[in-house]
Short mmCIF file of C-alpha atoms in Angstrom, two decimals:
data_model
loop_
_atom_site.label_atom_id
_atom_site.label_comp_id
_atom_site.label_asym_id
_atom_site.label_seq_id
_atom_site.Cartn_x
_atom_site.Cartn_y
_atom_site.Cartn_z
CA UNK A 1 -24.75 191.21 81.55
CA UNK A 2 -22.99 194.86 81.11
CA UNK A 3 -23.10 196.22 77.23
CA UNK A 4 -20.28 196.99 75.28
CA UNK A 5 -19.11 200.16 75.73
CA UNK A 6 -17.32 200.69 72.32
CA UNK A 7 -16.86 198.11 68.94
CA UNK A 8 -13.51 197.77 67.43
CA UNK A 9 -13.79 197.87 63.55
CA UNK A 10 -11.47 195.50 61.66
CA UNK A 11 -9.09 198.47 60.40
CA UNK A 12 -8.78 199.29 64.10
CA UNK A 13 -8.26 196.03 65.38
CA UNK A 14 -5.89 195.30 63.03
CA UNK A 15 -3.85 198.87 63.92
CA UNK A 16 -4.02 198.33 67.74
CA UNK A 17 -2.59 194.66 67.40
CA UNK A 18 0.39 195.50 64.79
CA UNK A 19 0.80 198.50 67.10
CA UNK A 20 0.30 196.60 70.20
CA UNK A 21 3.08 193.89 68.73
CA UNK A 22 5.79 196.65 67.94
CA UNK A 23 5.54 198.61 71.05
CA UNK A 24 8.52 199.39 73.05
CA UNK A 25 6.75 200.26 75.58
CA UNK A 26 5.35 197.90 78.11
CA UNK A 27 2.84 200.65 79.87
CA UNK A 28 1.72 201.28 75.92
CA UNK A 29 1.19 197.88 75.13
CA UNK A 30 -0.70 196.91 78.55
CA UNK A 31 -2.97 199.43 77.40
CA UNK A 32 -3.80 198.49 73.95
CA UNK A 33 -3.99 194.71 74.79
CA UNK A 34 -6.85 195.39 77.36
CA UNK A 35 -8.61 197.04 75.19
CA UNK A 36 -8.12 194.14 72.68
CA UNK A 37 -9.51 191.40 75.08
CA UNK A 38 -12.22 193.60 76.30
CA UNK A 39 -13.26 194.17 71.83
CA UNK A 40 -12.67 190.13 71.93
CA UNK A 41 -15.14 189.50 74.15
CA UNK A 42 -13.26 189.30 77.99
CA UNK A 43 -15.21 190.71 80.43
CA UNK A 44 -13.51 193.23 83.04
CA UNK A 45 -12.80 190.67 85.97
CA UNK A 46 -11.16 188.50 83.05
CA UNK A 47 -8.73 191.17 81.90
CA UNK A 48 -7.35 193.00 84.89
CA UNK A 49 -7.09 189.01 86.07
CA UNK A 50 -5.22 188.38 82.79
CA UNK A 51 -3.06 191.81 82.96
CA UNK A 52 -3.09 192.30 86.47
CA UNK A 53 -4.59 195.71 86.89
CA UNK A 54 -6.39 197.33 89.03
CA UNK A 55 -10.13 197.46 88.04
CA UNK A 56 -10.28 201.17 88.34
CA UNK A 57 -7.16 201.62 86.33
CA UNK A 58 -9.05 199.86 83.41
CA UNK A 59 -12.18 201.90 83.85
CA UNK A 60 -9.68 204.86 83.53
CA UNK A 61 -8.19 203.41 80.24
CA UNK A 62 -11.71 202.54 78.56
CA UNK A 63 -12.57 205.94 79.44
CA UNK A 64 -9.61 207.55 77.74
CA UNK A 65 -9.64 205.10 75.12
CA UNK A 66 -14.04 205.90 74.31
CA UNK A 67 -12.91 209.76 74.33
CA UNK A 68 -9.94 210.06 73.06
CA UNK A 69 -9.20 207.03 71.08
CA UNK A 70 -6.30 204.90 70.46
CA UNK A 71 -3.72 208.35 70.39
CA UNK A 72 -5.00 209.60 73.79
CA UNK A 73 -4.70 205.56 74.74
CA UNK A 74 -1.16 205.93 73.68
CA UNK A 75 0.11 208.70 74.82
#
């Protein structure tokens, strides 16, 4: 079994989903919902399944998402 790679706090959580629920923007949105089922406990195979996404296009968002946070998510 992999490790987490990063822990939502409940102030973030809660900011992703009301931000995730108001987005316009689909590509925004797919973003911040994976990220959401991977804090919830998905695993990987679960969420690009759920999403379908690539698996290397949700490495690449976890990446940008562990370095840059929700604005480099977002942006």
């Amino acid at each position: 079994m992999r490790e987490k790679q990063f822990t939502l706090s409940r102030s973030q959580r809660d900011s992703m989903w009301r931000r995730f629920k108001q987005s316009d923007n689909r590509r925004v949105a797919e973003r911040l919902h994976a990220i959401l089922l991977l804090d919830s406990g998905q695993n990987a195979q679960s969420v690009c399944s759920i999403l379908q996404i690539h698996p290397n296009t949700l490495k690449r968002w976890v990446k940008t998402f562990i370095t840059g946070g929700e604005e480099a998510l977002t942006t």
